[in-house]
mmCIF file of C-alpha atoms in Angstrom:
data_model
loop_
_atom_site.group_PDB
_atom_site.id
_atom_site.type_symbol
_atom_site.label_atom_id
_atom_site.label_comp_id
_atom_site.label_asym_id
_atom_site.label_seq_id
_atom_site.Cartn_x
_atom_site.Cartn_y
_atom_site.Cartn_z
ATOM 1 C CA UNK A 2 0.393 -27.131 -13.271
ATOM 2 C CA UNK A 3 1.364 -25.237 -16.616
ATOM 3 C CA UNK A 4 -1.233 -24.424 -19.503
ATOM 4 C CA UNK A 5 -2.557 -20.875 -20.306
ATOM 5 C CA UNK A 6 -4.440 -18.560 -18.912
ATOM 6 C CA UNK A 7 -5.376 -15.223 -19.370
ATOM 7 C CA UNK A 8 -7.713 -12.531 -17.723
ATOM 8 C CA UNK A 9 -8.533 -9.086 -17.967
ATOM 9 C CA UNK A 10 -10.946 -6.784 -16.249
ATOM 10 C CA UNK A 11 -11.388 -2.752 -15.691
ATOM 11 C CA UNK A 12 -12.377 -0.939 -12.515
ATOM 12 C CA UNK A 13 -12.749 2.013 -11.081
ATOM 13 C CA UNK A 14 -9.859 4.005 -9.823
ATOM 14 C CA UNK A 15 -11.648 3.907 -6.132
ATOM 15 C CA UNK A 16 -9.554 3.264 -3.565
ATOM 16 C CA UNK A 17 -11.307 0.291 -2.474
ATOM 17 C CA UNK A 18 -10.878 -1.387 -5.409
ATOM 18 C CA UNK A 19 -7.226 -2.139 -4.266
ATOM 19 C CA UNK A 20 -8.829 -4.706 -2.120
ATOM 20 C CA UNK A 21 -10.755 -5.919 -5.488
ATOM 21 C CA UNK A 22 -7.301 -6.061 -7.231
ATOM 22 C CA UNK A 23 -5.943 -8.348 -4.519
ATOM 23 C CA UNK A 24 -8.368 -10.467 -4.602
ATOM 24 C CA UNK A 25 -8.964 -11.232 -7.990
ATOM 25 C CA UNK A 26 -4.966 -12.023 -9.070
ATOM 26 C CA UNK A 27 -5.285 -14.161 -5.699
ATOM 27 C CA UNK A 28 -7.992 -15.714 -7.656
ATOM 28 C CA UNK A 29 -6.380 -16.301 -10.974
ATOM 29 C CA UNK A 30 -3.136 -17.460 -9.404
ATOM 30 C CA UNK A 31 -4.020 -19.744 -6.753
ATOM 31 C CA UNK A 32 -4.207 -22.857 -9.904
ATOM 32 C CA UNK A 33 -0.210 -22.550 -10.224
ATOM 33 C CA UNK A 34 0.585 -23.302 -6.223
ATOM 34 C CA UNK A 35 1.683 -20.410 -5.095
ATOM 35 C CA UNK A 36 3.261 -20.252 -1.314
ATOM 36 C CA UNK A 37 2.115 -18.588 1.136
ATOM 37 C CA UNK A 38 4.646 -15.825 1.093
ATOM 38 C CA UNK A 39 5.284 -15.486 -2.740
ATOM 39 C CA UNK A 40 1.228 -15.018 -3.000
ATOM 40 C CA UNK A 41 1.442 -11.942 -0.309
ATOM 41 C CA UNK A 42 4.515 -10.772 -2.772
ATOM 42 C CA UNK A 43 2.334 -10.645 -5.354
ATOM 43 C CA UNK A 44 -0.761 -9.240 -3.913
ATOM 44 C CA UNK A 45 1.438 -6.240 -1.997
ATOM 45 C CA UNK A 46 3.352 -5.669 -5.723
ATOM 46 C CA UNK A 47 -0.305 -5.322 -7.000
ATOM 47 C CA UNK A 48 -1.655 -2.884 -4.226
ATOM 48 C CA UNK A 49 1.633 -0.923 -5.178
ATOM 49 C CA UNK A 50 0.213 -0.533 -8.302
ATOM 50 C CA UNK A 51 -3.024 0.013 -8.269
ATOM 51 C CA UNK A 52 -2.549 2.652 -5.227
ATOM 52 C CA UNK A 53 0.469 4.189 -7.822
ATOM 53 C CA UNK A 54 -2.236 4.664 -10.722
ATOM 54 C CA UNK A 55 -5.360 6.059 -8.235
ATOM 55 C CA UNK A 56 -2.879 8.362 -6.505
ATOM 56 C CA UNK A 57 -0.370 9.424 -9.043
ATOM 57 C CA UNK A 58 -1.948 8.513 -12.516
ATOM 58 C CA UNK A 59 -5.096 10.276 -11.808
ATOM 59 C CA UNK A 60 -4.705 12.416 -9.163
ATOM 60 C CA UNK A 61 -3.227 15.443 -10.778
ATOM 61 C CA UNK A 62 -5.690 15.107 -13.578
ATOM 62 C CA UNK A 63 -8.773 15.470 -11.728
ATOM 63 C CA UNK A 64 -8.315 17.660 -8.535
ATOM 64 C CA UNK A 65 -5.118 19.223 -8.695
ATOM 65 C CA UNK A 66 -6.031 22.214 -6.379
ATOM 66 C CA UNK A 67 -7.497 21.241 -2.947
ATOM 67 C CA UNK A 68 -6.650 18.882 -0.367
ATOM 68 C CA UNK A 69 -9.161 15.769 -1.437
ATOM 69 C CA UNK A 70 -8.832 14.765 2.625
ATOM 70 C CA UNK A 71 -9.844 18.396 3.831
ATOM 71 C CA UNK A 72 -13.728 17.594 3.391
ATOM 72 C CA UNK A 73 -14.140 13.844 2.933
ATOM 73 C CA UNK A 74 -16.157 12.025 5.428
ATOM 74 C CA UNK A 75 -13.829 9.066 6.997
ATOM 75 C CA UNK A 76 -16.107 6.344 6.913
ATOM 76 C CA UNK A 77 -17.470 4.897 3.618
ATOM 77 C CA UNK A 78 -15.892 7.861 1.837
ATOM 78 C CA UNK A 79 -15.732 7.842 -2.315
ATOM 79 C CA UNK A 80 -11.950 8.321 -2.992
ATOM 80 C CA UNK A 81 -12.615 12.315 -4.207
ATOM 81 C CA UNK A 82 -9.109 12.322 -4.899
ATOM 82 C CA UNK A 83 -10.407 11.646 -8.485
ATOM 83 C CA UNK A 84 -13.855 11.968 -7.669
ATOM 84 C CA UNK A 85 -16.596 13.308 -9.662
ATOM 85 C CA UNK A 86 -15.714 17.034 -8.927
ATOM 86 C CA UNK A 87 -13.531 16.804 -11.771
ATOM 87 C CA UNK A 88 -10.407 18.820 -12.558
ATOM 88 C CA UNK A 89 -9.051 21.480 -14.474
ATOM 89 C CA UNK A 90 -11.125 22.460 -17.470
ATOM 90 C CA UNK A 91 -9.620 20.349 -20.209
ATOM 91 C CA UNK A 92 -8.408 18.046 -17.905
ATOM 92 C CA UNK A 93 -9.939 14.543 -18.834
ATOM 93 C CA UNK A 94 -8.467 11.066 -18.665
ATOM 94 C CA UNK A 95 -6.851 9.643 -21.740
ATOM 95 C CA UNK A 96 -9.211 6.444 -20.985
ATOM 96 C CA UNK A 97 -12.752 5.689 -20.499
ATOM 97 C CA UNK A 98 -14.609 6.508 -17.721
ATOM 98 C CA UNK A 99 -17.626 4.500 -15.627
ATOM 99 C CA UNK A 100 -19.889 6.583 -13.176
ATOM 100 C CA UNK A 101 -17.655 9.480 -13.767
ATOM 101 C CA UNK A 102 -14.660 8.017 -12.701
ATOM 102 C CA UNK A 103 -11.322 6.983 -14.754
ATOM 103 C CA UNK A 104 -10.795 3.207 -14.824
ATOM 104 C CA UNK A 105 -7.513 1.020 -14.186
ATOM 105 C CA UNK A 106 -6.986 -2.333 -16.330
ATOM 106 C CA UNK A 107 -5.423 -5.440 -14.725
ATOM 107 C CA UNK A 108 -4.399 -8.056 -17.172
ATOM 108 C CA UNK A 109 -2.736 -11.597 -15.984
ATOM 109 C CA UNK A 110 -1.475 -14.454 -18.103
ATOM 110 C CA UNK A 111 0.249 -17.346 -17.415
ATOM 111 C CA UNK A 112 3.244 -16.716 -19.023
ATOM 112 C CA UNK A 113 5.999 -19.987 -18.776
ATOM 113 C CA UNK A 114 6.145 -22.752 -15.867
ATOM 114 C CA UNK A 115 4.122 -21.400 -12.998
ATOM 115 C CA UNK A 116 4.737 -17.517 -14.044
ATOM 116 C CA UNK A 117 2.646 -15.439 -13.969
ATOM 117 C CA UNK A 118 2.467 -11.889 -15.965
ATOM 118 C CA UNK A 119 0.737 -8.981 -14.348
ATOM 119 C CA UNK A 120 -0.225 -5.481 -16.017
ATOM 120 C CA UNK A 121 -1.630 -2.432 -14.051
ATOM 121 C CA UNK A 122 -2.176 0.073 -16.297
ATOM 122 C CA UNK A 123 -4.051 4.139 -15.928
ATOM 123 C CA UNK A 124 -5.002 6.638 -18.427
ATOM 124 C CA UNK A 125 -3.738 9.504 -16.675
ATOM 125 C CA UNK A 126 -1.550 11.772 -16.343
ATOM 126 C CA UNK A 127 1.762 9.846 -16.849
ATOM 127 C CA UNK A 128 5.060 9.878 -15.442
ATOM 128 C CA UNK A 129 7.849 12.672 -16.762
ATOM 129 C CA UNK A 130 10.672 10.308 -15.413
ATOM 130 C CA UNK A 131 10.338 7.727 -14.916
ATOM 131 C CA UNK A 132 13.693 6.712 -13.591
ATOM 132 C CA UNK A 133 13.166 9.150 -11.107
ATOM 133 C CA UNK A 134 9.836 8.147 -9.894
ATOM 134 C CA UNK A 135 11.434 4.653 -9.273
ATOM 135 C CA UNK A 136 14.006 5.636 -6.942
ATOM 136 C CA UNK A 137 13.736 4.142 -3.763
ATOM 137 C CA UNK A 138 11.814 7.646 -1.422
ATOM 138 C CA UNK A 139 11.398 9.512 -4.044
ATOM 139 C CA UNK A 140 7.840 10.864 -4.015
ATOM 140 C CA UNK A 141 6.118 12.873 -5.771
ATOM 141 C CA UNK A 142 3.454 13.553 -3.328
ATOM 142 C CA UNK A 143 5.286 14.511 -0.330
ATOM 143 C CA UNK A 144 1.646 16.082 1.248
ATOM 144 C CA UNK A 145 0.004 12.832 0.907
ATOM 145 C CA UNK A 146 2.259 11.281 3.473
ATOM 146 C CA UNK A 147 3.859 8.592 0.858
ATOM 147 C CA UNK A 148 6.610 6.715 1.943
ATOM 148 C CA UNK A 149 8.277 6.691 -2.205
ATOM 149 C CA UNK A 150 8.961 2.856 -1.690
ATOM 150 C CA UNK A 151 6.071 1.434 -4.355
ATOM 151 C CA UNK A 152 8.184 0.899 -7.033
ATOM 152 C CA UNK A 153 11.135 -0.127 -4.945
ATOM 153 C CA UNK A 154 8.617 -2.825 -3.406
ATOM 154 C CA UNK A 155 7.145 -3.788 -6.613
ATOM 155 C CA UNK A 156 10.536 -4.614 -7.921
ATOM 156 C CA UNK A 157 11.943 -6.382 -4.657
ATOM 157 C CA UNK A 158 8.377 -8.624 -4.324
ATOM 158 C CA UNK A 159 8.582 -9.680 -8.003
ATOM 159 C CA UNK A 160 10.763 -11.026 -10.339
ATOM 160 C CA UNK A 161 10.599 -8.326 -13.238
ATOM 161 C CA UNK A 162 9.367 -4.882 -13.440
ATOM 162 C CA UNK A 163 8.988 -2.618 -16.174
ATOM 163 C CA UNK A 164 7.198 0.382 -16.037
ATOM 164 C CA UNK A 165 5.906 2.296 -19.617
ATOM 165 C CA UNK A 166 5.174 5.550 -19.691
ATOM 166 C CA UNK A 167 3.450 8.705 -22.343
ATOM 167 C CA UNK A 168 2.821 12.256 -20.223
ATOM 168 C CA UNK A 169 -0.821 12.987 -20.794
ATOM 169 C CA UNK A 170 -1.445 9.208 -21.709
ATOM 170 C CA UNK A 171 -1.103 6.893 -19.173
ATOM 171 C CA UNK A 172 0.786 4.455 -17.407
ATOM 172 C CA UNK A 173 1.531 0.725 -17.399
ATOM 173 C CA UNK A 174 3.328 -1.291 -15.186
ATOM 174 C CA UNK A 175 4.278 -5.274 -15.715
ATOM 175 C CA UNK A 176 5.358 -7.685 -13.823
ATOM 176 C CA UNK A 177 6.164 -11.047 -13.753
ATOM 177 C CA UNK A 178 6.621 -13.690 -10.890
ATOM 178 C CA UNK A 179 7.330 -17.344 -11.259
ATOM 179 C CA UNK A 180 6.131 -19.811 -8.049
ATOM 180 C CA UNK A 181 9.640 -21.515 -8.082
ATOM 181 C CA UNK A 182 12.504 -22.700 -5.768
ATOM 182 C CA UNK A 183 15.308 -20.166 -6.979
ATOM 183 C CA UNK A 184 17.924 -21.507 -9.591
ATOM 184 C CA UNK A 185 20.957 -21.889 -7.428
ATOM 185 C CA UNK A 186 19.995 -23.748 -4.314
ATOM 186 C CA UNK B 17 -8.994 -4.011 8.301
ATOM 187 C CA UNK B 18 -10.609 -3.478 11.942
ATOM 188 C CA UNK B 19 -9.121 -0.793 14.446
ATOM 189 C CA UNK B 20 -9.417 0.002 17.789
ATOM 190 C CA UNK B 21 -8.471 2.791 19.403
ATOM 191 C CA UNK B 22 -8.118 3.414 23.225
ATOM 192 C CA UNK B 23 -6.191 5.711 25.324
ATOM 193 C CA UNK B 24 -4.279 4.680 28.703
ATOM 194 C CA UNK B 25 -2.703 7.666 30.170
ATOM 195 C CA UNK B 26 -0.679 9.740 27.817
ATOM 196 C CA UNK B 27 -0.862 7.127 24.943
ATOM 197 C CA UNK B 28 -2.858 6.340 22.247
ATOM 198 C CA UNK B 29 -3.235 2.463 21.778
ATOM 199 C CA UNK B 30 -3.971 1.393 17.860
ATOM 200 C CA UNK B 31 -4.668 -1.901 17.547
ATOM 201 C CA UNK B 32 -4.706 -2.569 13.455
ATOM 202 C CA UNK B 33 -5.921 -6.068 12.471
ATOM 203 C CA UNK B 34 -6.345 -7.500 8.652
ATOM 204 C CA UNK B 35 -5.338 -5.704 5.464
ATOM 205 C CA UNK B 36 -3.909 -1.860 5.640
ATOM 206 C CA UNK B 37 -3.813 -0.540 2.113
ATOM 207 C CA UNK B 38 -4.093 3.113 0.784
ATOM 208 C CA UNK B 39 -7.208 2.816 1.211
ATOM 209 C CA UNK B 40 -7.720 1.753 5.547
ATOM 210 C CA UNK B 41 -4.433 3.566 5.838
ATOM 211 C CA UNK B 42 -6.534 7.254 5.280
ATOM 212 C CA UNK B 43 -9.369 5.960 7.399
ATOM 213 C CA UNK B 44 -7.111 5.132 10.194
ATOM 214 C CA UNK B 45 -4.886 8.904 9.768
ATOM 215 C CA UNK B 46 -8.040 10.768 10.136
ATOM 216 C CA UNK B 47 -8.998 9.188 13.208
ATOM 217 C CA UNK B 48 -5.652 8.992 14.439
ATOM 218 C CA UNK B 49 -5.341 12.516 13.807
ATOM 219 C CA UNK B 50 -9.078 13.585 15.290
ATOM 220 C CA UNK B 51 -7.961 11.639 18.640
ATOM 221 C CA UNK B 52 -4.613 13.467 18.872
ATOM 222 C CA UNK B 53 -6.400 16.470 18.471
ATOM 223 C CA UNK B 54 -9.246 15.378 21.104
ATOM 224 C CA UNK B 55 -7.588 13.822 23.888
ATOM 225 C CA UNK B 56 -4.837 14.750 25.709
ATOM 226 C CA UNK B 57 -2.011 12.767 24.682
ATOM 227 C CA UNK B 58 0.961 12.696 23.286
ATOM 228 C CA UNK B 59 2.205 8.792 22.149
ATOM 229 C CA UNK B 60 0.894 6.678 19.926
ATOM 230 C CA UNK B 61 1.548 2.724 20.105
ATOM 231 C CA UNK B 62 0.478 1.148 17.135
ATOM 232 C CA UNK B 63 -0.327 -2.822 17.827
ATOM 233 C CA UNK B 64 0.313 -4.605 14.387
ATOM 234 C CA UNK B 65 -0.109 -8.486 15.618
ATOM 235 C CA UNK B 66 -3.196 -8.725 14.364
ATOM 236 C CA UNK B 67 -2.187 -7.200 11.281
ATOM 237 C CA UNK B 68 -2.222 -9.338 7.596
ATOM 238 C CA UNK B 69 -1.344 -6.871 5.037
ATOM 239 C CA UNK B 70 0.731 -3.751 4.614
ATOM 240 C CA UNK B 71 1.919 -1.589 1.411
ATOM 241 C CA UNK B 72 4.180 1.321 0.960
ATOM 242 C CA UNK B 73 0.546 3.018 2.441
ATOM 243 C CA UNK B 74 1.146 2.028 6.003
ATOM 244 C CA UNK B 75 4.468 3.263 6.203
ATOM 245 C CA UNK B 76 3.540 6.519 4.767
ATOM 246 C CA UNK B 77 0.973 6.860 7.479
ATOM 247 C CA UNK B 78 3.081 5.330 10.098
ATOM 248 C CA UNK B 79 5.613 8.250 8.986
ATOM 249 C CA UNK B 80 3.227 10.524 8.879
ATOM 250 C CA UNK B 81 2.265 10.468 12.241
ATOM 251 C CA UNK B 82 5.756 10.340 13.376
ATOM 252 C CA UNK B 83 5.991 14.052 12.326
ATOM 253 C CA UNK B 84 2.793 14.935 14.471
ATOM 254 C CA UNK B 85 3.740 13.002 17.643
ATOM 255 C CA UNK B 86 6.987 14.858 17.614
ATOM 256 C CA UNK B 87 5.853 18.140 17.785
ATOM 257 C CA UNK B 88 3.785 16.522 20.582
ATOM 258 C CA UNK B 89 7.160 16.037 22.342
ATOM 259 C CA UNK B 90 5.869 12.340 22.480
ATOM 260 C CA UNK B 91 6.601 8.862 20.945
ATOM 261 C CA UNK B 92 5.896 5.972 18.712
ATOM 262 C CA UNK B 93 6.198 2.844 19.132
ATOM 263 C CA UNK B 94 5.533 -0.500 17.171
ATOM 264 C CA UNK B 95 3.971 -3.540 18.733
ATOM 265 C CA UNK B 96 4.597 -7.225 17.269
ATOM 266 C CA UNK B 97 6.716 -10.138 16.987
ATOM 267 C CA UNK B 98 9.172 -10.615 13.998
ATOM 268 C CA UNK B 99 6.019 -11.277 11.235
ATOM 269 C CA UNK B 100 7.580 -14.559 9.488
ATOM 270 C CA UNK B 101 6.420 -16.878 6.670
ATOM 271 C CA UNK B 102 7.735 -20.021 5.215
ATOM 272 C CA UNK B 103 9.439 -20.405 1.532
ATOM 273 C CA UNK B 104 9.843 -23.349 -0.703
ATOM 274 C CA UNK B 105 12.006 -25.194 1.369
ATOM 275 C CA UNK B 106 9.991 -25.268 4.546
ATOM 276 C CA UNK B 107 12.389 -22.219 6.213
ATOM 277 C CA UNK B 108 10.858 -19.316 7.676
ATOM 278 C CA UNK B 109 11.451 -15.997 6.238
ATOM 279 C CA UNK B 110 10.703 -12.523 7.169
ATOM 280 C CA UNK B 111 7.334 -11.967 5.430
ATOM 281 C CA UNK B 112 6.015 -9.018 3.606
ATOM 282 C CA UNK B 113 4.995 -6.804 6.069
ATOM 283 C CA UNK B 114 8.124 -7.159 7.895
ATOM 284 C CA UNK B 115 10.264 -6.602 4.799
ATOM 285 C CA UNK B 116 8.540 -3.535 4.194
ATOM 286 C CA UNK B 117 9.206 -2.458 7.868
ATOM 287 C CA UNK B 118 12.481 -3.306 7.035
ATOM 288 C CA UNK B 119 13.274 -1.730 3.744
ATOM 289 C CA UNK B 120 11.545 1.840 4.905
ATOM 290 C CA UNK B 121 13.781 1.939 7.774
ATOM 291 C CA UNK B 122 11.125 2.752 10.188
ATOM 292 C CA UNK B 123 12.654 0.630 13.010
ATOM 293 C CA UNK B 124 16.166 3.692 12.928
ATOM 294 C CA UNK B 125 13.423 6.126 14.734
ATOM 295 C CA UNK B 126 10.703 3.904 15.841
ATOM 296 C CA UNK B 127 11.328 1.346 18.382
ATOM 297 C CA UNK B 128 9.801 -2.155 18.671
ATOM 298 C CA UNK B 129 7.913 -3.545 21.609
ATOM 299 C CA UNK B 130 6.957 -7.126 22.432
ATOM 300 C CA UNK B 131 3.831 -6.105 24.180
ATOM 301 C CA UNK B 132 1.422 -3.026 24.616
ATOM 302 C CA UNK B 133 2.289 -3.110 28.510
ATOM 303 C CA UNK B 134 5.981 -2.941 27.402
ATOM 304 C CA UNK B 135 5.444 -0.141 24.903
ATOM 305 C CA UNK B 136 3.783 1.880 27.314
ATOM 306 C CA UNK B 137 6.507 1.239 29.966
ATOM 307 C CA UNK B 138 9.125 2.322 27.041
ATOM 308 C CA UNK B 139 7.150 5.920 26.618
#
């Protein structure tokens, strides 16, 4: 199947809206025959991101100082990582915000013969380097037990991955993914 | 995702099942965590057969808890069978999960069990 498609929808930066994510660019893809395996590609590229902008993008923005696990109930939580406690005076988003909390943008368009584009993109805080950030371990948040493989993961699921950047603005990351037998084969 | 979480002996027996994303992966440290705490033991033996899903998320928390069970003086281990899918040509591949285990390099300081009886025997 070719044609065109395109979709676009905001949520909040909860962490259970990666589950959301998933499911909706399972949604919008499933018309272009995706395999099994190349679909979990996609949806794990797109957990990598959305995780990326909740953790990183808005993270430092909101509650810089304390450990958001220290008090949060386990079950049912809100993500208070960039919960409504806010930040630093000053300290707002770059982006709109719903029920007091930043939002995150997926867009996906159908983009050549059964590709498919994908943008995740934050208002927050932005990435200073971003070559850096993308090297396979690195992590910035060391405390928060992350392994630094996100972008490495998001670039060996997908086919293309490019990752814009503005400290104090926001990030976006795109990537594309085409449901095809490899060239040489 | 759906968890259980028993102890036999000295070991702490997580069985994950479904998606584990940033956002199961904290639910599942803080009770890890509150059970290592609790109970008296020192291994934990995570049971991933059941699992669907995995990010960079589980591997922070599998790493994570690595640190802890060390200063326990005890062990992890991971239990399930090379996770596979098929490609375009009908072969069967490695699948996500297990090319995330892969690429993190877990498996250099975590060994691999068949079965929960054998990961308990191996601790």
């Amino acid at each position: 199947m070719n044609g065109k498609n395109y979709f676009q929808c905001e949520f909040s930066a909860r962490s259970q809206n990666e589950a959301l994510a998933r499911a909706v660019v399972t949604a919008f893809v499933l018309p272009l025959d995706p395999t099994v395996e190349e679909l979990s590609d996609l949806r794990t590229a797109v957990s990598e991101a959305v995780t990326n902008s909740i953790i990183h993008g808005y993270r430092r923005v909101f509650s810089p100082q304390e450990d958001p696990a220290e008090e949060a109930e386990v079950d049912g939580r809100e993500d208070i990582r960039c919960g409504e406690t806010g930040g630093e005076p000053g300290a707002t988003p770059a982006g709109d915000m719903e029920d007091g909390m930043p939002l995150i943008r997926l867009t996906c368009r159908y983009c050549g013969p059964k590709t498919v584009r994908i943008s995740v993109e934050d208002f927050g805080c932005g990435i200073e380097d971003i070559a850096l950030a993308r090297q396979p371990m690195y992590t910035s948040s060391p405390e928060l037990e992350r392994s630094g493989l996100g972008f490495t993961i998001m670039e060996s699921f997908m086919d293309s991955l490019e990752v814009q950047s503005e400290v104090g603005k926001g990030t976006k990351v795109v990537m594309t993914k085409a449901f095809l037998p490899p060239e040489k084969e | 995702m759906e968890y259980e979480i028993q102890t036999e002996k000295q070991s702490l027996i997580v069985k994950v099942r479904g998606e584990l994303d940033h956002h199961y992966a904290d639910i599942l440290r803080k009770k890890i965590d509150a059970e290592l705490l609790s109970v008296r033991v020192r291994n934990v033996i995570f049971d991933f057969s059941g699992l669907t899903f995995m990010d960079s998320s589980g591997i922070g928390m599998l790493m994570g808890r690595y640190k802890t069970v060390r200063h326990l003086g005890g062990e992890i281990r991971i239990v399930c069978a090379e996770k596979t899918a098929t490609d375009r040509y009908g072969r069967s591949v490695p699948d996500g999960i297990e090319r995330i285990l892969d690429m993190s390099g877990v498996f250099r300081f975590i060994r691999r069990c068949a079965t929960v009886e054998e990961a308990l025997k191996d601790v």
